[in-house]
PDB file of C-alpha atoms in Angstrom:
ATOM      1  CA  GLU A  18      45.099  81.929 -47.970  1.00 45.00           C
ATOM      2  CA  TRP A  19      42.092  82.024 -50.537  1.00 46.00           C
ATOM      3  CA  LYS A  20      43.155  79.509 -52.982  1.00 48.00           C
ATOM      4  CA  ARG A  21      43.139  76.491 -50.772  1.00 53.00           C
ATOM      5  CA  GLY A  22      42.835  74.283 -53.048  1.00 58.00           C
ATOM      6  CA  ASP A  23      46.156  75.147 -55.210  1.00 82.00           C
ATOM      7  CA  TYR A  24      48.496  73.748 -53.452  1.00 84.00           C
ATOM      8  CA  LYS A  25      51.527  75.542 -54.876  1.00 87.00           C
ATOM      9  CA  HIS A  26      49.992  78.616 -53.604  1.00 89.00           C
ATOM     10  CA  THR A  27      48.998  77.609 -50.170  1.00 89.00           C
ATOM     11  CA  GLN A  28      52.769  76.320 -49.608  1.00 89.00           C
ATOM     12  CA  LYS A  29      53.942  79.962 -50.790  1.00 90.00           C
ATOM     13  CA  VAL A  30      51.550  81.119 -47.772  1.00 92.00           C
ATOM     14  CA  VAL A  31      52.745  78.752 -45.730  1.00 91.00           C
ATOM     15  CA  GLU A  32      55.990  80.180 -46.046  1.00 90.00           C
ATOM     16  CA  ARG A  33      55.250  83.893 -45.894  1.00 91.00           C
ATOM     17  CA  LEU A  34      53.258  82.725 -42.266  1.00 91.00           C
ATOM     18  CA  ILE A  35      56.818  80.718 -41.121  1.00 90.00           C
ATOM     19  CA  LEU A  36      59.012  83.599 -42.020  1.00 89.00           C
ATOM     20  CA  LEU A  37      56.758  86.403 -40.149  1.00 90.00           C
ATOM     21  CA  GLY A  38      56.658  84.156 -37.047  1.00 87.00           C
ATOM     22  CA  GLU A  39      53.155  83.079 -37.488  1.00 88.00           C
ATOM     23  CA  MET A  40      53.605  79.486 -36.864  1.00 85.00           C
ATOM     24  CA  ASP A  41      49.376  78.442 -35.599  1.00 85.00           C
ATOM     25  CA  ARG A  42      48.322  79.433 -39.065  1.00 89.00           C
ATOM     26  CA  ALA A  43      51.238  77.802 -40.442  1.00 89.00           C
ATOM     27  CA  VAL A  44      50.898  74.618 -39.060  1.00 87.00           C
ATOM     28  CA  GLN A  45      46.651  74.636 -39.590  1.00 87.00           C
ATOM     29  CA  LEU A  46      47.232  75.141 -43.038  1.00 90.00           C
ATOM     30  CA  LEU A  47      50.121  72.619 -43.133  1.00 88.00           C
ATOM     31  CA  LEU A  48      47.665  69.679 -41.890  1.00 84.00           C
ATOM     32  CA  GLU A  49      44.885  70.856 -44.257  1.00 86.00           C
ATOM     33  CA  THR A  50      47.115  69.034 -46.964  1.00 84.00           C
ATOM     34  CA  ASP A  51      44.622  66.474 -48.994  1.00 84.00           C
ATOM     35  CA  LEU A  52      45.602  62.557 -47.804  1.00 77.00           C
ATOM     36  CA  ASP A  53      45.887  61.770 -51.168  1.00 83.00           C
ATOM     37  CA  ASN A  54      48.094  64.040 -51.712  1.00 83.00           C
ATOM     38  CA  SER A  55      51.729  63.133 -52.454  1.00 85.00           C
ATOM     39  CA  HIS A  56      53.092  65.734 -49.916  1.00 86.00           C
ATOM     40  CA  TYR A  57      50.779  65.010 -47.205  1.00 82.00           C
ATOM     41  CA  TYR A  58      53.995  62.954 -45.203  1.00 72.00           C
ATOM     42  CA  THR A  59      56.180  65.906 -45.635  1.00 86.00           C
ATOM     43  CA  ASP A  60      53.587  68.211 -44.967  1.00 87.00           C
ATOM     44  CA  GLY A  61      52.835  66.469 -41.871  1.00 79.00           C
ATOM     45  CA  ILE A  62      56.349  66.231 -40.799  1.00 80.00           C
ATOM     46  CA  LYS A  63      56.928  69.590 -41.110  1.00 85.00           C
ATOM     47  CA  ALA A  64      53.593  70.808 -39.036  1.00 85.00           C
ATOM     48  CA  CYS A  65      54.744  68.412 -36.374  1.00 75.00           C
ATOM     49  CA  LEU A  66      58.172  70.140 -36.155  1.00 83.00           C
ATOM     50  CA  VAL A  67      56.723  73.915 -36.316  1.00 83.00           C
ATOM     51  CA  ALA A  68      54.131  72.802 -33.515  1.00 78.00           C
ATOM     52  CA  THR A  69      56.658  71.113 -31.107  1.00 76.00           C
ATOM     53  CA  ILE A  70      59.728  73.350 -31.676  1.00 72.00           C
ATOM     54  CA  GLN A  71      61.907  74.012 -28.726  1.00 58.00           C
ATOM     55  CA  SER A  72      64.109  76.639 -27.637  1.00 56.00           C
ATOM     56  CA  THR A  73      67.009  74.576 -26.164  1.00 65.00           C
ATOM     57  CA  GLY A  74      70.375  75.220 -27.267  1.00 70.00           C
ATOM     58  CA  ALA A  75      70.393  71.365 -28.983  1.00 67.00           C
ATOM     59  CA  ALA A  76      67.355  71.518 -30.905  1.00 72.00           C
ATOM     60  CA  GLN A  77      68.309  74.754 -32.479  1.00 79.00           C
ATOM     61  CA  SER A  78      71.795  73.563 -33.218  1.00 81.00           C
ATOM     62  CA  THR A  79      70.447  70.397 -34.699  1.00 73.00           C
ATOM     63  CA  ILE A  80      67.718  72.516 -36.679  1.00 80.00           C
ATOM     64  CA  LYS A  81      70.412  75.165 -37.515  1.00 84.00           C
ATOM     65  CA  LEU A  82      72.982  72.344 -38.931  1.00 81.00           C
ATOM     66  CA  VAL A  83      69.552  71.538 -41.202  1.00 80.00           C
ATOM     67  CA  ALA A  84      68.996  74.604 -42.805  1.00 87.00           C
ATOM     68  CA  THR A  85      72.708  75.545 -43.475  1.00 88.00           C
ATOM     69  CA  ASN A  86      72.836  72.237 -45.257  1.00 85.00           C
ATOM     70  CA  LEU A  87      69.466  73.159 -47.309  1.00 86.00           C
ATOM     71  CA  ILE A  88      70.581  76.187 -48.172  1.00 91.00           C
ATOM     72  CA  ALA A  89      73.986  74.624 -49.191  1.00 89.00           C
ATOM     73  CA  ASN A  90      72.327  72.278 -51.436  1.00 86.00           C
ATOM     74  CA  GLY A  91      70.122  74.836 -53.062  1.00 89.00           C
ATOM     75  CA  LYS A  92      66.892  74.538 -51.028  1.00 88.00           C
ATOM     76  CA  ILE A  93      67.618  78.272 -49.921  1.00 93.00           C
ATOM     77  CA  TRP A  94      63.777  79.259 -48.891  1.00 92.00           C
ATOM     78  CA  GLU A  95      63.664  75.857 -47.151  1.00 88.00           C
ATOM     79  CA  GLY A  96      66.574  76.572 -45.054  1.00 89.00           C
ATOM     80  CA  VAL A  97      65.659  79.805 -44.394  1.00 93.00           C
ATOM     81  CA  GLN A  98      61.859  79.083 -43.026  1.00 90.00           C
ATOM     82  CA  LEU A  99      64.028  76.578 -40.712  1.00 87.00           C
ATOM     83  CA  LEU A 100      66.321  79.623 -39.401  1.00 91.00           C
ATOM     84  CA  CYS A 101      63.160  81.450 -38.900  1.00 92.00           C
ATOM     85  CA  LEU A 102      61.456  79.089 -36.996  1.00 86.00           C
ATOM     86  CA  ILE A 103      64.365  78.989 -34.099  1.00 86.00           C
ATOM     87  CA  GLY A 104      64.516  83.032 -33.908  1.00 89.00           C
ATOM     88  CA  LYS A 105      67.733  83.341 -36.519  1.00 93.00           C
ATOM     89  CA  GLY A 106      65.749  86.028 -39.240  1.00 95.00           C
ATOM     90  CA  LEU A 107      69.266  88.069 -39.665  1.00 97.00           C
ATOM     91  CA  ASP A 108      70.958  84.662 -40.439  1.00 97.00           C
ATOM     92  CA  GLY A 109      68.251  84.296 -43.150  1.00 96.00           C
ATOM     93  CA  CYS A 110      68.640  87.747 -44.768  1.00 98.00           C
ATOM     94  CA  ARG A 111      72.546  86.892 -44.689  1.00 97.00           C
ATOM     95  CA  TYR A 112      71.996  83.385 -46.973  1.00 97.00           C
ATOM     96  CA  LEU A 113      69.465  85.290 -49.092  1.00 97.00           C
ATOM     97  CA  SER A 114      71.525  88.001 -49.668  1.00 97.00           C
ATOM     98  CA  SER A 115      74.701  86.217 -50.568  1.00 96.00           C
ATOM     99  CA  TYR A 116      72.396  84.607 -53.217  1.00 96.00           C
ATOM    100  CA  GLY A 117      71.377  87.672 -54.705  1.00 95.00           C
ATOM    101  CA  LEU A 118      67.863  87.404 -53.249  1.00 97.00           C
ATOM    102  CA  TRP A 119      68.201  90.902 -51.826  1.00 97.00           C
ATOM    103  CA  GLU A 120      64.506  92.142 -52.084  1.00 95.00           C
ATOM    104  CA  SER A 121      63.993  89.123 -50.578  1.00 96.00           C
ATOM    105  CA  ALA A 122      66.002  89.896 -47.601  1.00 97.00           C
ATOM    106  CA  VAL A 123      64.890  93.368 -47.028  1.00 97.00           C
ATOM    107  CA  TRP A 124      61.353  92.244 -47.257  1.00 96.00           C
ATOM    108  CA  LEU A 125      62.227  89.593 -44.571  1.00 96.00           C
ATOM    109  CA  ALA A 126      64.420  91.983 -42.617  1.00 97.00           C
ATOM    110  CA  LYS A 127      61.523  94.644 -42.372  1.00 95.00           C
ATOM    111  CA  SER A 128      58.697  92.348 -41.666  1.00 94.00           C
ATOM    112  CA  THR A 129      60.634  90.273 -38.693  1.00 93.00           C
ATOM    113  CA  LEU A 130      63.537  91.943 -37.599  1.00 96.00           C
ATOM    114  CA  PRO A 131      64.049  94.764 -34.466  1.00 96.00           C
ATOM    115  CA  PRO A 132      65.450  97.895 -36.236  1.00 95.00           C
ATOM    116  CA  PRO A 133      69.273  97.294 -35.509  1.00 96.00           C
ATOM    117  CA  GLU A 134      69.421  93.913 -37.322  1.00 97.00           C
ATOM    118  CA  THR A 135      66.832  95.360 -40.327  1.00 97.00           C
ATOM    119  CA  LEU A 136      69.575  98.824 -40.621  1.00 97.00           C
ATOM    120  CA  GLU A 137      72.075  96.251 -40.959  1.00 97.00           C
ATOM    121  CA  VAL A 138      70.796  94.409 -43.709  1.00 98.00           C
ATOM    122  CA  LEU A 139      69.071  97.502 -45.400  1.00 98.00           C
ATOM    123  CA  LYS A 140      72.842  98.987 -44.796  1.00 97.00           C
ATOM    124  CA  LYS A 141      74.235  96.381 -46.939  1.00 97.00           C
ATOM    125  CA  TRP A 142      71.945  96.614 -49.384  1.00 98.00           C
ATOM    126  CA  ALA A 143      73.061 100.484 -49.690  1.00 97.00           C
ATOM    127  CA  ASP A 144      76.334  99.370 -50.118  1.00 96.00           C
ATOM    128  CA  HIS A 145      75.446  96.582 -52.787  1.00 97.00           C
ATOM    129  CA  LEU A 146      73.673  99.101 -54.998  1.00 96.00           C
ATOM    130  CA  ILE A 147      76.274 101.449 -54.595  1.00 95.00           C
ATOM    131  CA  GLY A 148      78.610  99.108 -56.189  1.00 95.00           C
ATOM    132  CA  LEU A 149      75.943  98.014 -59.022  1.00 96.00           C
ATOM    133  CA  GLY A 150      76.215 102.084 -59.767  1.00 93.00           C
ATOM    134  CA  GLU A 151      72.816 102.969 -58.343  1.00 95.00           C
ATOM    135  CA  LYS A 152      74.018 105.339 -55.738  1.00 93.00           C
ATOM    136  CA  GLU A 153      70.429 107.402 -56.068  1.00 93.00           C
ATOM    137  CA  MET A 154      68.474 104.625 -55.180  1.00 95.00           C
ATOM    138  CA  ALA A 155      70.668 103.793 -52.621  1.00 96.00           C
ATOM    139  CA  THR A 156      71.296 107.506 -51.017  1.00 94.00           C
ATOM    140  CA  LEU A 157      66.787 106.702 -50.908  1.00 95.00           C
ATOM    141  CA  VAL A 158      67.475 103.449 -48.562  1.00 96.00           C
ATOM    142  CA  LEU A 159      69.970 105.211 -46.427  1.00 96.00           C
ATOM    143  CA  LEU A 160      67.963 107.960 -45.969  1.00 94.00           C
ATOM    144  CA  SER A 161      64.621 105.891 -44.854  1.00 94.00           C
ATOM    145  CA  GLN A 162      66.765 104.581 -42.181  1.00 94.00           C
ATOM    146  CA  GLY A 163      68.239 107.681 -40.705  1.00 92.00           C
ATOM    147  CA  GLN A 164      71.983 107.483 -42.272  1.00 94.00           C
ATOM    148  CA  LEU A 165      72.006 111.124 -42.985  1.00 94.00           C
ATOM    149  CA  GLY A 166      75.771 111.134 -42.952  1.00 92.00           C
ATOM    150  CA  ARG A 167      76.129 108.392 -45.535  1.00 94.00           C
ATOM    151  CA  VAL A 168      73.312 110.385 -47.340  1.00 95.00           C
ATOM    152  CA  LEU A 169      75.783 113.747 -47.279  1.00 94.00           C
ATOM    153  CA  GLU A 170      78.831 112.142 -48.871  1.00 93.00           C
ATOM    154  CA  LEU A 171      76.949 110.018 -51.140  1.00 94.00           C
ATOM    155  CA  LEU A 172      74.537 113.695 -52.435  1.00 94.00           C
ATOM    156  CA  LEU A 173      78.657 114.722 -52.936  1.00 92.00           C
ATOM    157  CA  THR A 174      80.132 112.071 -54.596  1.00 90.00           C
ATOM    158  CA  GLN A 175      77.234 112.121 -57.319  1.00 92.00           C
ATOM    159  CA  GLY A 176      77.691 116.227 -57.449  1.00 90.00           C
ATOM    160  CA  HIS A 177      74.053 116.900 -55.523  1.00 92.00           C
ATOM    161  CA  VAL A 178      76.066 120.006 -53.900  1.00 89.00           C
ATOM    162  CA  VAL A 179      73.066 121.622 -53.903  1.00 89.00           C
ATOM    163  CA  LYS A 180      70.679 118.987 -52.132  1.00 91.00           C
ATOM    164  CA  ALA A 181      73.859 118.467 -50.112  1.00 89.00           C
ATOM    165  CA  GLY A 182      74.081 121.924 -48.753  1.00 87.00           C
ATOM    166  CA  LEU A 183      70.142 122.227 -48.182  1.00 88.00           C
ATOM    167  CA  LEU A 184      70.123 119.180 -46.211  1.00 90.00           C
ATOM    168  CA  LEU A 185      73.201 120.065 -43.768  1.00 88.00           C
ATOM    169  CA  LEU A 186      71.238 123.583 -43.580  1.00 88.00           C
ATOM    170  CA  ALA A 187      68.300 121.356 -42.487  1.00 89.00           C
ATOM    171  CA  LEU A 188      70.542 118.808 -40.109  1.00 89.00           C
ATOM    172  CA  GLN A 189      71.675 122.238 -38.526  1.00 87.00           C
ATOM    173  CA  ASP A 190      68.517 123.223 -37.624  1.00 86.00           C
ATOM    174  CA  ILE A 191      67.400 120.185 -36.050  1.00 88.00           C
ATOM    175  CA  LYS A 192      71.149 119.927 -34.074  1.00 89.00           C
ATOM    176  CA  TYR A 193      71.801 116.932 -35.703  1.00 88.00           C
ATOM    177  CA  SER A 194      75.732 115.943 -35.371  1.00 89.00           C
ATOM    178  CA  VAL A 195      77.646 115.832 -38.525  1.00 89.00           C
ATOM    179  CA  ASP A 196      81.268 114.628 -38.654  1.00 90.00           C
ATOM    180  CA  LYS A 197      83.408 117.885 -39.143  1.00 91.00           C
ATOM    181  CA  SER A 198      85.386 116.587 -41.771  1.00 92.00           C
ATOM    182  CA  LEU A 199      82.031 115.924 -43.889  1.00 91.00           C
ATOM    183  CA  PHE A 200      80.416 119.276 -42.325  1.00 89.00           C
ATOM    184  CA  SER A 201      83.888 121.051 -43.987  1.00 89.00           C
ATOM    185  CA  ALA A 202      83.686 120.016 -47.360  1.00 91.00           C
ATOM    186  CA  VAL A 203      80.038 120.066 -47.788  1.00 87.00           C
ATOM    187  CA  GLN A 204      80.001 123.816 -46.507  1.00 88.00           C
ATOM    188  CA  ALA A 205      83.324 124.133 -48.879  1.00 88.00           C
ATOM    189  CA  ARG A 206      81.879 122.592 -52.092  1.00 88.00           C
ATOM    190  CA  PHE A 207      78.040 124.437 -51.567  1.00 85.00           C
ATOM    191  CA  CYS A 208      80.132 127.569 -50.762  1.00 84.00           C
ATOM    192  CA  GLU A 209      82.299 127.407 -54.290  1.00 85.00           C
ATOM    193  CA  HIS A 210      79.204 126.232 -56.557  1.00 83.00           C
ATOM    194  CA  THR A 211      76.989 128.696 -55.389  1.00 79.00           C
ATOM    195  CA  ARG A 212      80.163 131.485 -56.355  1.00 80.00           C
ATOM    196  CA  ILE A 213      80.168 130.146 -59.402  1.00 75.00           C
ATOM    197  CA  CYS A 214      76.388 130.212 -60.457  1.00 70.00           C
ATOM    198  CA  GLU A 215      75.920 133.811 -59.082  1.00 74.00           C
ATOM    199  CA  PRO A 216      76.645 135.309 -62.144  1.00 71.00           C
ATOM    200  CA  LEU A 217      74.540 133.044 -63.972  1.00 59.00           C
ATOM    201  CA  ALA A 218      71.709 133.680 -61.581  1.00 57.00           C
ATOM    202  CA  GLU A 219      72.270 137.920 -62.033  1.00 66.00           C
ATOM    203  CA  ALA A 220      72.237 137.104 -65.755  1.00 63.00           C
ATOM    204  CA  MET A 221      68.908 134.969 -65.713  1.00 57.00           C
ATOM    205  CA  ALA A 222      67.533 137.681 -63.917  1.00 62.00           C
ATOM    206  CA  LYS A 223      67.692 140.141 -66.250  1.00 68.00           C
ATOM    207  CA  LEU A 224      66.430 138.615 -69.128  1.00 53.00           C
ATOM    208  CA  GLN A 225      63.385 139.068 -71.199  1.00 65.00           C
ATOM    209  CA  PRO A 226      61.576 137.435 -73.112  1.00 61.00           C
ATOM    210  CA  VAL A 227      61.872 137.574 -76.764  1.00 56.00           C
ATOM    211  CA  CYS A 228      58.670 139.298 -78.722  1.00 55.00           C
TER     212      CYS A 228
END
């Protein structure tokens, strides 16, 4: 909010405030638009809408309809703001992700949604990353959300057998329940890997530096 004279910057701040549910501050900034600014009328109307928004079913239906129409016509952020006004942040995240704006969807989810809804968005982001071949990034996303079973699966598919085995050992220490078939798969792959590596480990231990 430091660049009050910069209209575009102020609009970005208003956008973020609405998305974050800071309605009073958003209204204040909208009302500070200069009288000679060509956007004064629309900003005033928007301020009125934000200030008087009601939670009635009829109002929500109307606003949701306007939001979806805006999004369909390419005004994605304008539509998402309206959805956030009526507590439909998850729908906003879904629209953002459907238009490929994944980073924005994740930011909005982490900033405004309750944990179960945030998890839904981030799991879909992980699936998207997997589809792009970015499995390591997807692994980190799932790990951050405590999806440890999925993390084990991804580690195996990437050939990170030792990491999968060590994670399984750690999960056993904290009594974390793992699907039986996944448990067996990790256990088998880890044991096979250590058997293959054992002769190499012995050979490495016997090495002497060349003088």
